[in-house]
XYZ file of C-alpha atoms in Angstrom:
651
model
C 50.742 -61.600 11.166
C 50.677 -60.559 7.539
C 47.219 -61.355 5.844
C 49.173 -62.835 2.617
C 48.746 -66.411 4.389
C 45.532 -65.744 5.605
C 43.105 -68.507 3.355
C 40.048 -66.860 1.921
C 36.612 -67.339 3.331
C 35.459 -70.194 2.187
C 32.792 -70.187 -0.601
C 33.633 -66.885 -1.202
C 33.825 -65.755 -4.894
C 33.932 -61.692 -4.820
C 30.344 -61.169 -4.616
C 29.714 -58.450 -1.954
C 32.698 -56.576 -2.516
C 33.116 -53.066 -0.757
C 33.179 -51.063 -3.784
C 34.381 -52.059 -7.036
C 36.509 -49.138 -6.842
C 37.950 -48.956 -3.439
C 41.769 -49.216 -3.591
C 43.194 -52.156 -1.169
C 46.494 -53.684 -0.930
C 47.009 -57.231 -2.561
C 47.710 -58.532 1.130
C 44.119 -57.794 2.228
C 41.747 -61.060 2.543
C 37.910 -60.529 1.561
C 37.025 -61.440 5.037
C 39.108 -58.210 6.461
C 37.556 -56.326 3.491
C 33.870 -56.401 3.778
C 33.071 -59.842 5.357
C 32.266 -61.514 8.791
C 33.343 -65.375 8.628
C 30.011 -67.095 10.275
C 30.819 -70.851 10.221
C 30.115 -71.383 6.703
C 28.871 -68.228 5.501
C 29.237 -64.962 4.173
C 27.380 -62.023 5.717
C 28.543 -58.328 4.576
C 29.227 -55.999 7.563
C 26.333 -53.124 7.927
C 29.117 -50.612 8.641
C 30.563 -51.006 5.563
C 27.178 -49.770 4.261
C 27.009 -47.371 6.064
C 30.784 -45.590 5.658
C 30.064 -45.607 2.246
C 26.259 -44.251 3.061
C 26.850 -41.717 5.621
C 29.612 -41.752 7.510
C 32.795 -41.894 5.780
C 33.344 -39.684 2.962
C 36.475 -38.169 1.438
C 35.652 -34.758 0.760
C 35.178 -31.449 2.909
C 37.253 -29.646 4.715
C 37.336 -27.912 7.962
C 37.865 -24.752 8.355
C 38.750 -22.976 12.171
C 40.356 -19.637 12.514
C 39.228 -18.241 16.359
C 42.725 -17.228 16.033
C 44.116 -17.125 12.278
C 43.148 -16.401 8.732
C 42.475 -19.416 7.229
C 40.490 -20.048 4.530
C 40.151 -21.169 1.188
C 40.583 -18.761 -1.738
C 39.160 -19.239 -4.999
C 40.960 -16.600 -7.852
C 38.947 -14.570 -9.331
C 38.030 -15.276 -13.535
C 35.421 -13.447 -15.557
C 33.386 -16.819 -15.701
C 32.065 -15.420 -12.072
C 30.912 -11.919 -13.215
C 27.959 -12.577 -12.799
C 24.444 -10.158 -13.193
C 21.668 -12.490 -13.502
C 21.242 -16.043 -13.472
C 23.249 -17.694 -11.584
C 23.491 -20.450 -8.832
C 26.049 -20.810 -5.757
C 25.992 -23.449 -3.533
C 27.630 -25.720 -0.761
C 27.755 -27.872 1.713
C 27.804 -27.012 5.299
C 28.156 -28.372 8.951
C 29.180 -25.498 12.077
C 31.391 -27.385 14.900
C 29.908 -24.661 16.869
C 27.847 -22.159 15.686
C 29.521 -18.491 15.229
C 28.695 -15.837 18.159
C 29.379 -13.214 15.421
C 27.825 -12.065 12.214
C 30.120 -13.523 8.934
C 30.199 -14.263 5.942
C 30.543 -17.681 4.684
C 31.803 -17.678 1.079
C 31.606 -14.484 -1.050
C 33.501 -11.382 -2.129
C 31.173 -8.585 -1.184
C 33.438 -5.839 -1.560
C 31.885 -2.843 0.272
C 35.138 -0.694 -0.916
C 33.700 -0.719 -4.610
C 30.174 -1.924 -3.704
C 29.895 -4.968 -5.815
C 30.258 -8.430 -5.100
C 27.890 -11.067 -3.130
C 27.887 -13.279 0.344
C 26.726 -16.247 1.723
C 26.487 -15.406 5.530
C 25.663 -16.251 9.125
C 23.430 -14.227 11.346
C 23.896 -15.665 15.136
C 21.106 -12.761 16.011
C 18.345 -15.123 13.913
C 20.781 -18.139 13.522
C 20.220 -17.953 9.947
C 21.796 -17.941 6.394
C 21.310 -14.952 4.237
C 22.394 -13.890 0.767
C 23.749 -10.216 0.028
C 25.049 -8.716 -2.752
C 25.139 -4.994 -4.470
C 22.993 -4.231 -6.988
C 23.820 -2.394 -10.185
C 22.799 1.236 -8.269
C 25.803 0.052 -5.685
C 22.527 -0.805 -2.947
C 22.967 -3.445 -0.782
C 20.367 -6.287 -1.126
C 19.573 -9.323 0.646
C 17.578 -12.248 1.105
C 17.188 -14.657 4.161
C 16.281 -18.333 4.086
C 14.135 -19.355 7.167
C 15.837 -22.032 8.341
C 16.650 -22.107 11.914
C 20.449 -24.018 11.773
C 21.757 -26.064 14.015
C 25.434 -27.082 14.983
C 26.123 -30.204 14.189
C 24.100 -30.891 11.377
C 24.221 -31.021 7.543
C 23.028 -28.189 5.321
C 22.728 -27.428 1.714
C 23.283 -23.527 1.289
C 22.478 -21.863 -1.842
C 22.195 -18.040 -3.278
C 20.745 -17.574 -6.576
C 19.561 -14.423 -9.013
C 17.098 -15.117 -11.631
C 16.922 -13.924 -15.006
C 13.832 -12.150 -14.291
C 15.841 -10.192 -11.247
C 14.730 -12.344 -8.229
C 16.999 -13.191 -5.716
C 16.608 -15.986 -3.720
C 18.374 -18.142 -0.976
C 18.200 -21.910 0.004
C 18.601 -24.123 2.939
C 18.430 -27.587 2.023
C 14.872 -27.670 0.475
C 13.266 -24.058 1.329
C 14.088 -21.396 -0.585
C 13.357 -17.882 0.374
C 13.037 -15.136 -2.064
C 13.023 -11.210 -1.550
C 12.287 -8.742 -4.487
C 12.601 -8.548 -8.405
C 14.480 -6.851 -11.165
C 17.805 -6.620 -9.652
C 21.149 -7.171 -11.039
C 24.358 -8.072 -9.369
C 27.439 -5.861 -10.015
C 30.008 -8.199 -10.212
C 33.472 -7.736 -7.958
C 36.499 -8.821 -9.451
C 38.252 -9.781 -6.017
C 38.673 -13.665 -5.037
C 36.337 -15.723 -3.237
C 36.741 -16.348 0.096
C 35.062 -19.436 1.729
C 35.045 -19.095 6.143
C 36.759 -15.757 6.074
C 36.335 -12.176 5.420
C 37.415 -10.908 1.963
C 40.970 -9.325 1.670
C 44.456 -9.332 0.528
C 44.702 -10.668 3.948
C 41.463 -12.404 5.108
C 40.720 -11.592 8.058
C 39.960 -13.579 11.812
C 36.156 -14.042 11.998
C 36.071 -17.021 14.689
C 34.287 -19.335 12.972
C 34.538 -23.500 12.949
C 32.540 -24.942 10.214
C 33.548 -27.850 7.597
C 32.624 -27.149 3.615
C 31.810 -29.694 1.134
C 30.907 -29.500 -2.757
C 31.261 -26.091 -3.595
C 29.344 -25.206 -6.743
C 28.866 -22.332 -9.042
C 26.158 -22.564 -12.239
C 25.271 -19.605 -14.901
C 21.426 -21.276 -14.381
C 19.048 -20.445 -11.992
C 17.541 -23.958 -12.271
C 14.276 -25.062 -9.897
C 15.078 -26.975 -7.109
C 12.420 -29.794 -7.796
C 13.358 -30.691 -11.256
C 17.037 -30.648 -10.728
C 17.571 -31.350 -6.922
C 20.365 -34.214 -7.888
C 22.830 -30.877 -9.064
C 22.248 -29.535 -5.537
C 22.336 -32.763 -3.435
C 24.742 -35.186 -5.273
C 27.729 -35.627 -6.174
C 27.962 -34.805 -10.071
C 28.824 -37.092 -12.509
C 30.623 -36.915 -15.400
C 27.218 -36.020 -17.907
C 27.465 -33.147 -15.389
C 30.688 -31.967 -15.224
C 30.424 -31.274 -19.262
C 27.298 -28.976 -18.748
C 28.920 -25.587 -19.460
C 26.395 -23.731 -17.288
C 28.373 -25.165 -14.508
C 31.644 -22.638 -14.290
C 33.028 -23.946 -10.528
C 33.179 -27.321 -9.221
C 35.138 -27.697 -5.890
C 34.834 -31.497 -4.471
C 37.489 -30.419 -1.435
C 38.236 -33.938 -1.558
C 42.078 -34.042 -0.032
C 43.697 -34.349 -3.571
C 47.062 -32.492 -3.539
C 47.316 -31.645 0.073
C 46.249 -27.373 0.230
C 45.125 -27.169 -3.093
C 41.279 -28.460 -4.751
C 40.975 -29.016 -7.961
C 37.981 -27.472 -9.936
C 36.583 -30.159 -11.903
C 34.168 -27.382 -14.460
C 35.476 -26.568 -17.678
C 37.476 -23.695 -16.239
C 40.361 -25.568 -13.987
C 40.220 -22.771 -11.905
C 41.908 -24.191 -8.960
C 41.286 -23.147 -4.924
C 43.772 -23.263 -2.394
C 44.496 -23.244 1.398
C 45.048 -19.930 3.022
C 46.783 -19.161 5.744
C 49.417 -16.488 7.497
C 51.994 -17.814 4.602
C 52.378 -18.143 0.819
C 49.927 -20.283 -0.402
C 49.637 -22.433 -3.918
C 47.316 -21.554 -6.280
C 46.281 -22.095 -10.202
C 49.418 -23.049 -12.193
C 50.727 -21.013 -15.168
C 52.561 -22.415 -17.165
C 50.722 -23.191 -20.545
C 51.565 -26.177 -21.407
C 51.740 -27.506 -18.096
C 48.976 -30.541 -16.989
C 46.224 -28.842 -15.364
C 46.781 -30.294 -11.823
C 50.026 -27.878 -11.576
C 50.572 -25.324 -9.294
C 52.451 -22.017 -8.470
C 53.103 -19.853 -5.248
C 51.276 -16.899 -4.416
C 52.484 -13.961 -1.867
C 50.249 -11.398 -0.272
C 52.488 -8.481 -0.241
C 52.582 -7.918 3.639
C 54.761 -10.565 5.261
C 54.947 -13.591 2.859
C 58.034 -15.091 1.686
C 60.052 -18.059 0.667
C 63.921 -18.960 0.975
C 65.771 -21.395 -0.588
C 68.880 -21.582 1.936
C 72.549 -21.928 0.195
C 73.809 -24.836 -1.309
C 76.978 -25.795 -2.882
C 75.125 -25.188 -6.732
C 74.623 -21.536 -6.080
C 78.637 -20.889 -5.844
C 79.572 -20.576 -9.231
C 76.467 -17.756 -9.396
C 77.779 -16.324 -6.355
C 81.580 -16.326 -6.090
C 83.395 -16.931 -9.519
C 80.008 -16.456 -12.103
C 79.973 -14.508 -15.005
C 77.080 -16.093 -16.393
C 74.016 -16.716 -15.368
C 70.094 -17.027 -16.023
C 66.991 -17.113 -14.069
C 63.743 -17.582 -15.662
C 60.284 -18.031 -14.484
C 56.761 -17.177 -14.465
C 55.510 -13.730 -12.627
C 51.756 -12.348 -12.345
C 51.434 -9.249 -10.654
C 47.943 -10.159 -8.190
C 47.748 -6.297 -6.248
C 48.708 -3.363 -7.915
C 48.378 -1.456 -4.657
C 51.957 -2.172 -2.901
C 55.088 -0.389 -1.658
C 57.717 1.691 -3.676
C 59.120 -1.683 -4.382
C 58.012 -4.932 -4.910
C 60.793 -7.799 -4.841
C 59.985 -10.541 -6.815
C 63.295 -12.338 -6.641
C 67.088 -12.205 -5.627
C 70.324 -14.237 -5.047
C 72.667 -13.777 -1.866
C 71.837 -11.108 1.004
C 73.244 -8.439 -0.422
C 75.667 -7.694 2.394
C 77.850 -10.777 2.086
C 81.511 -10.506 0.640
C 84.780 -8.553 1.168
C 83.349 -6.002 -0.402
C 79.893 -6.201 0.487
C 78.724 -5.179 -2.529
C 75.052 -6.374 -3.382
C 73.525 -9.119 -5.568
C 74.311 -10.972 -8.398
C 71.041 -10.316 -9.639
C 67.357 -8.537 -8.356
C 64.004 -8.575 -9.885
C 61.523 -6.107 -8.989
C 58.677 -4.020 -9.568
C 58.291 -0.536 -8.908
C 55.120 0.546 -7.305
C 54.146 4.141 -9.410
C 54.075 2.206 -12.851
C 54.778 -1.347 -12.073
C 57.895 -0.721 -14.338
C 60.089 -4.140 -13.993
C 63.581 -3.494 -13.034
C 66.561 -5.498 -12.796
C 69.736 -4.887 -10.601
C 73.073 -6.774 -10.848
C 76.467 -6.575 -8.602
C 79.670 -7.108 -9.337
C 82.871 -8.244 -6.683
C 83.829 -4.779 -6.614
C 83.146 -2.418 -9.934
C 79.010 -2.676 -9.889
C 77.077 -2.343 -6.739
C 73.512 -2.937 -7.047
C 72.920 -0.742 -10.720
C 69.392 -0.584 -10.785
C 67.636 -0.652 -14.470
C 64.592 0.047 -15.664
C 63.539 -2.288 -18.291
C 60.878 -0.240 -19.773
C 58.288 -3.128 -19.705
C 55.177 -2.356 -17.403
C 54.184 -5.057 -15.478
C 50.423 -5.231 -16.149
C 48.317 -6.570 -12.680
C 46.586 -10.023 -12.980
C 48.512 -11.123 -16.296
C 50.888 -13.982 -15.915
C 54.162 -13.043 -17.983
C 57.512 -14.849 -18.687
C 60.503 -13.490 -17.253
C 63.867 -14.793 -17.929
C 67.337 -12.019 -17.076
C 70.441 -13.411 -18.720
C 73.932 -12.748 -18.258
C 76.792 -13.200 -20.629
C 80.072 -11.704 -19.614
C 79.452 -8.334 -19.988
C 76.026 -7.902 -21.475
C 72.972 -8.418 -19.064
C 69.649 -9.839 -21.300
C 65.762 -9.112 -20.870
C 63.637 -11.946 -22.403
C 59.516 -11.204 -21.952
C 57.527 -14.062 -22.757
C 60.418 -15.257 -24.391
C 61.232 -12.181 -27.377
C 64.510 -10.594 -26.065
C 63.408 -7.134 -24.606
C 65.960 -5.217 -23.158
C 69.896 -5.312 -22.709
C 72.532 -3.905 -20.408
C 76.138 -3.505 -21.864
C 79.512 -2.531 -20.194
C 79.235 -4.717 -17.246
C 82.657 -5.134 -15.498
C 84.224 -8.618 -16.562
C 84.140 -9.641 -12.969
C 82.622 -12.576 -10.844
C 79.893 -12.527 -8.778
C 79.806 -10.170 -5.547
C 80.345 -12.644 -2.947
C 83.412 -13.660 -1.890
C 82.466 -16.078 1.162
C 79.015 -18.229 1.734
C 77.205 -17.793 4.511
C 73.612 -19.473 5.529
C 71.886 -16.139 4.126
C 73.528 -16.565 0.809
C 70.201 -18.378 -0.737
C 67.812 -17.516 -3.009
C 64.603 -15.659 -1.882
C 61.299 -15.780 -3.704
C 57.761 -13.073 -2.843
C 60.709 -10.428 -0.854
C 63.906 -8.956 -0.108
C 66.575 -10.303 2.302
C 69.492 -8.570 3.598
C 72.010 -8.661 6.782
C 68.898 -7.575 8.656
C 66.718 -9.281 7.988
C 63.531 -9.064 5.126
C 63.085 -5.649 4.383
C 59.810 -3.841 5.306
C 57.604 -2.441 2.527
C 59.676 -4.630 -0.073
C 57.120 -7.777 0.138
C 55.853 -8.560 -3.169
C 51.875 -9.307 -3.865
C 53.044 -11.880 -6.819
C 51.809 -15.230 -7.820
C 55.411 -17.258 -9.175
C 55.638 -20.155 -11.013
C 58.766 -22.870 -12.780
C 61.634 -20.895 -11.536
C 64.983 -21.800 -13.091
C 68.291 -21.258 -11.991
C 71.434 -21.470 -14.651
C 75.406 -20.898 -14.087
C 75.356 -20.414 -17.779
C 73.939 -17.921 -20.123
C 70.592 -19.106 -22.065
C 69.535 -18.814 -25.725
C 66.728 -16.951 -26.859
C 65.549 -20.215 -28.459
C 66.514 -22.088 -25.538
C 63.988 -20.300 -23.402
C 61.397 -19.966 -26.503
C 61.368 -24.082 -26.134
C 61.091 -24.673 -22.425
C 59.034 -21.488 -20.771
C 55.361 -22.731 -21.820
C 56.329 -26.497 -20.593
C 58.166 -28.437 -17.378
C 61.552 -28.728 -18.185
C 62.501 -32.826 -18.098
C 66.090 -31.713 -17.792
C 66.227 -32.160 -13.986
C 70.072 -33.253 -14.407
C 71.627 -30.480 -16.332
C 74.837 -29.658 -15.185
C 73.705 -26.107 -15.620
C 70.382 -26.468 -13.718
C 71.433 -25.260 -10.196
C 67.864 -24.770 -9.402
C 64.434 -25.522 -10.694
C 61.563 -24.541 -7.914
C 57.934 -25.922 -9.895
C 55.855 -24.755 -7.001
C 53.575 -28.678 -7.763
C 51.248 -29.786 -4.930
C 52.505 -32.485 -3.404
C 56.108 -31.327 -4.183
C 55.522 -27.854 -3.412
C 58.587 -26.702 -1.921
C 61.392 -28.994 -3.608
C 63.927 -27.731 -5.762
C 64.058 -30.409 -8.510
C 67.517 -30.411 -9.248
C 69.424 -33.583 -7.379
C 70.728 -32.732 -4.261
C 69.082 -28.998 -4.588
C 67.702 -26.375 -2.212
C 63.897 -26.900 -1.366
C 62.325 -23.871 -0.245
C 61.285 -22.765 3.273
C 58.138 -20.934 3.799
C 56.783 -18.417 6.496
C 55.224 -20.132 9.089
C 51.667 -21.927 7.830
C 50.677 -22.570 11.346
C 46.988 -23.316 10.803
C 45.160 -23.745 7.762
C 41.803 -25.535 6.580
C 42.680 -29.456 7.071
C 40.310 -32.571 5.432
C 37.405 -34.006 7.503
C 35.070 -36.156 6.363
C 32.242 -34.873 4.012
C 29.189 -33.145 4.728
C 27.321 -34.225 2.076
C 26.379 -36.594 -0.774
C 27.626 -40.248 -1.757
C 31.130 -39.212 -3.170
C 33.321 -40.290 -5.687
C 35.895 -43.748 -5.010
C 38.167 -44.216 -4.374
C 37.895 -43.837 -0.489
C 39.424 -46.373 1.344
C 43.548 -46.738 1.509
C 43.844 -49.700 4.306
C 41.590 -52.368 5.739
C 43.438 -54.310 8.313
C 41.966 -56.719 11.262
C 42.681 -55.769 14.916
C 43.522 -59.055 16.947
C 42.528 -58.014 20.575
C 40.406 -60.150 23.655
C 37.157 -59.286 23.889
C 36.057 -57.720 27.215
C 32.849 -59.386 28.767
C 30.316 -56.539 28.593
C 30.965 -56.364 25.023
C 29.686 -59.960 25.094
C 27.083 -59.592 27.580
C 25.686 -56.144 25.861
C 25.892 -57.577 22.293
C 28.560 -55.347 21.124
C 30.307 -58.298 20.000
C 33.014 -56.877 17.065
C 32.135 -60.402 15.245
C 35.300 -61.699 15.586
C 37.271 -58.881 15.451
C 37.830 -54.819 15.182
C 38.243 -53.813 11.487
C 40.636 -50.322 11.346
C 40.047 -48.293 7.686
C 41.635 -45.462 6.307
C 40.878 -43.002 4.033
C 43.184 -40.485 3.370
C 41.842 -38.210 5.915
C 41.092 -40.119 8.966
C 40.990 -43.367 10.787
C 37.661 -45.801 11.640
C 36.720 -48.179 13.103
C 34.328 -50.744 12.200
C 32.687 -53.169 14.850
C 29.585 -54.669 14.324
C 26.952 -52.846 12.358
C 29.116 -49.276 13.323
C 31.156 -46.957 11.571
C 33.243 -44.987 14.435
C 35.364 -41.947 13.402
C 38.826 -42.634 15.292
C 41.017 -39.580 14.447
C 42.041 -36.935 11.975
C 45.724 -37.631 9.879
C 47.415 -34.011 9.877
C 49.369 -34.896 6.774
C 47.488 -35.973 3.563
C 48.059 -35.971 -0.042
C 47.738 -37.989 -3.348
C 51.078 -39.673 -2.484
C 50.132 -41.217 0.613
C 50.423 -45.058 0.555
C 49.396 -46.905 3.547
C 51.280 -49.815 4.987
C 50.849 -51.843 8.050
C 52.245 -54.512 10.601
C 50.646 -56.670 13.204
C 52.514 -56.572 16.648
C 51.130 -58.416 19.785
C 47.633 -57.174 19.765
C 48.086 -53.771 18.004
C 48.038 -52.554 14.731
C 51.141 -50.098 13.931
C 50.587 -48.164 10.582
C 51.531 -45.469 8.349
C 50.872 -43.169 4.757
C 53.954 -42.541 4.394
C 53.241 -38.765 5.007
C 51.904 -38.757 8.321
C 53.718 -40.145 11.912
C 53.243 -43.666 12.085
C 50.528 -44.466 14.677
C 50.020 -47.846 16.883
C 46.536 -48.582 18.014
C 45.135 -51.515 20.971
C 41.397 -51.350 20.236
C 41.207 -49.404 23.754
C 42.722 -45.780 23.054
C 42.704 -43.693 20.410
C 45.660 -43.922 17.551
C 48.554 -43.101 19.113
C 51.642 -41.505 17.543
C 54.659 -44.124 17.516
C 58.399 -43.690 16.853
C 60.021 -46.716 15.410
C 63.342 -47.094 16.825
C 66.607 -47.366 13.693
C 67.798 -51.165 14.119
C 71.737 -51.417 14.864
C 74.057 -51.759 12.011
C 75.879 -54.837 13.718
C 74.556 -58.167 14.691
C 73.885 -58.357 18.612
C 73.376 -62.075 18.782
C 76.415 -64.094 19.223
C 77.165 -67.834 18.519
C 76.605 -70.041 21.416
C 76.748 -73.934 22.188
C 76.807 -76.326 19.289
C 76.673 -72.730 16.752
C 73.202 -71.400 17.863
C 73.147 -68.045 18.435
C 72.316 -66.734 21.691
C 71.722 -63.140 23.004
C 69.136 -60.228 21.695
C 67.551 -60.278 18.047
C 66.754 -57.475 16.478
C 64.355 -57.044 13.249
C 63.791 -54.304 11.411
C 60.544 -53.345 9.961
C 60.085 -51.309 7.454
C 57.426 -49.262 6.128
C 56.683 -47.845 2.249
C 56.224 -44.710 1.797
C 55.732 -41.900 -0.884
C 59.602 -40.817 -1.016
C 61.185 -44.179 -1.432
């Protein structure tokens, strides 16, 4: 039964509401919302208080890699070289406390000896703070605080002006020393994993919440509400504080920084993972696609738009940004390419190849023609330099091949043959291939590149030097060029979609395991929380009568964009986790028999009684003909079928 002909309570007149915030579908009465009906009045559920007091937040994430790398990574910026006075902090909860020694978030780097950590000593079941010191010593400081699993802490690190280190749990703070001064490392942060091009396996199952990073060493008892709240907006404008990490589940593995700085973290896994976008002009919530260098890639497979590059093109341009992120990598680095390499009468190479080479970081360009040109490598003279995003855009015309960098034209190749593209058949490996190098083989070993990429377009026709002045600081609206044959923006909750109508989305390595959203750790946090409120019609059984855990006349089920509750009586009760989460999820919901089956349009739809846990559902696709017949005196006889549909983020 939909809840649009449900009256309203009576009397009722929006006093008591939930939140004045909370988003909730039109069809959703005020009884459903936050009310129990009891004959004449109007009584406000005590587990509504409390999700919104302690129990159901959106924010945190959890983090569990016994037998991957995952983590979050936040990119390194100068804002975090740090010496003296400065505060870290988050929020904490172990699953199950680590049997090992690790570090929690940090980039100690004991390589260079610089850097700082937040870690975990199972020996003392404590948190500690370490860091090198300007005479590359290793210093620490340990709060004494025995921690438990299970519960909610507040861990902090701090260095004073005056050289004293100190580190927090919840209210005690420990301090160890004077006059020292961090030396800064200039690697990313990693938060639940060790540092590295490729974090590490640490076994450790904690969720994080309200990651924070000030250039103050402020007092705890004058300024606990920067520690233990959620910061408002007065806050967010105080430029002492350089990193502000919610982890609310925003644009599914990326969270925003709300400081000053944007600097956006990300999800890390075995797989590329999105990070900070870099496109100038581009709103600060977009993204790109970042490689590690050892095993990461991304394929776009072939389509149909990729032919007239492939078999009969002359002209062409692809154009996008690069950022070298690890200068230490093999002979080559392969940014990006078009077809195998292998494919073709003549098996003669590809139409095009952008690389790096590892001695200089010297960008080269190769090109293939059917028969005349087989993979001419060039070196374009421009030295890719590490950690600097740049503009690339290679251009064909005919017989002249075109370097743009950061849009100034840079470099040109003359006396190409005046022939089409290498490839004289399509097969599945005929794609494009972003972060490495395909071939008949396979992905070649030692060609992985450790690149960040970002708005890469694909043309079957040769670009202007103004047209790519214009468009390479912005998104290009163009979507429906006849030209575009590929636009890959790397964006959130679009991450892998090529753009262009009927396109090529990307495929990524495997991303088995990676930090997923759980319900905060700490603080009252920001609304909107809750997607769907809907009533679950079920008998009561007699001991919940007899016992007095009456669900006053009936089981509320709310969702937040993370998980599922359930509210019954004066109790908020955590149902399950949704695996798939995002800004675009829109909840919708039915009513059938005495179940509720719903959906966000991102996850599987789930059906749940009131006696088991959300189960997954699959909706079965209605037939295309009519089943029922006309019977005696025209009424139709035999099986109905409806179909029920659901909304959803794609439609």
């Amino acid at each position: 039964m939909s809840l649009a002909a449900q009256p309203l309570v009576k009397g009722f007149a929006g006093e008591d509401r939930l939140h004045a915030d909370d988003v909730l579908s039109d069809n959703v009465s005020p009884d459903a919302q936050n009310c129990d009906y009891q004959r004449y009045t109007i009584k406000k559920r005590k587990g509504f208080s409390r999700m919104h007091g302690t129990s159901i937040k959106e924010g945190g994430q959890h983090i569990s890699n016994a037998t991957t790398n995952a983590c979050i990574v936040i990119p390194h910026i100068t804002a975090y070289d740090w010496g003296r006075g400065f505060t870290v902090s988050m929020g904490i909860r172990f699953t199950s406390l680590p049997a090992v020694d690790c570090p929690l978030i940090g980039n100690l780097d004991s390589g260079t000896a610089t850097g700082w950590e937040l870690r975990y000593s199972p020996t003392f079941r404590q948190i500690y703070f370490q860091f090198y010191d300007t005479t590359s010593t290793l210093r620490d400081v340990w709060a004494i605080v025995s921690i438990e699993a299970g519960k909610k802490y507040i861990i902090s690190g701090q260095i004073f002006s005056d050289g004293v280190p100190r580190c927090g749990v919840d209210y005690s703070l420990s301090s160890n020393g004077t006059g020292y001064t961090l030396d800064p490392s200039s690697r990313d942060i990693y938060i639940g994993a060790a540092m590295g091009a490729t974090p590490g396996n640490q076994t450790i199952d904690f969720i994080v919440d309200e990651v924070r990073f000030w250039t103050d060493n402020f007092n705890w008892t004058a300024t606990k509400d920067r520690l233990f709240w959620e910061l408002n907006q007065t806050d967010l404008m105080d430029t002492d504080l350089v990193g502000y990490w919610r982890l609310n589940e925003s644009r599914e593995s990326v969270y925003d920084d709300l400081s000053i700085n944007r600097n956006h973290a990300y999800a890390y896994v075995a797989g590329p993972s999105p990070t900070t976008g870099m496109v100038p002009l581009q709103e600060d919530y977009g993204t790109s696609i970042r490689f590690d260098g050892a095993d990461d890639y991304a394929s776009a497979a072939y389509n149909s738009n990729f032919s007239t590059i492939l078999n009969t093109g002359k002209t062409w341009t692809i154009e996008g940004w690069l950022r070298l992120d690890n200068p230490n990598h093999g002979a080559v680095a392969t940014v990006v390419h078009i077809g195998d390499g292998m494919v073709g009468a003549s098996a003669v190479g590809y139409p095009f190849r952008i690389y790096i080479a590892g001695a200089d970081h010297s960008l080269y360009y190769s090109y293939s023609t059917a028969t005349t040109d087989t993979d001419v490598a060039v070196d374009s003279g421009y030295d890719v330099t590490p950690g600097s995003p740049v503009h690339v855009a290679l251009v064909r015309d005919g017989t002249i091949i075109r370097l743009y960098i950061n849009g100034e034209h840079y470099h040109t190749t003359t006396g190409v043959a005046d022939e089409a593209g290498p490839s004289t058949s399509v097969t599945s490996d005929n794609g494009m291939y972003f972060g490495a190098e395909y071939n008949d083989t396979g992905y070649v070993s030692g060609k992985y590149a450790p690149v960040t990429l970002d708005e890469w377009r694909l043309w079957d026709v040769a670009r202007s030097g103004a047209q790519i002045q214009a468009w390479r600081d912005r998104i290009l609206s163009d979507t429906k060029n006849v030209n575009l044959k590929g636009y890959w923006r790397f964006d959130g909750y679009d991450f892998t979609n090529d753009e262009v109508q009927g396109g090529a989305d990307i495929t990524l390595k495997a991303d088995s395991t990676r930090p997923y959203p759980s319900e905060g750790v700490v603080y009252p946090q920001y609304p909107p929380r809750l997607l769907m409120t809907a009533p679950l019609a079920r008998h009561l059984k007699y001991d919940e009568v007899k016992t007095g855990k009456t669900p006053w006349d009936r089981e509320i089920v709310v969702c937040t964009k993370s998980g599922i509750f359930s509210i019954q009586g004066d109790e908020a009760t955590f149902l399950k986790r949704l695996d798939a989460v995002g800004e675009s999820a829109l909840f919708s919901w039915v009513q059938l028999e005495d179940r509720l089956v719903f959906c966000n349009g991102l996850d599987v739809n789930y059906k749940y009684d009131g006696a088991e846990k959300p189960q997954s559902v699959t909706i079965d696709t209605p037939s295309t003909s009519p089943s029922a017949a006309e019977g005696d005196a025209g009424n139709p006889n035999g099986t109905y079928k409806y179909r029920v549909s659901f909304r959803n983020s794609r439609d």
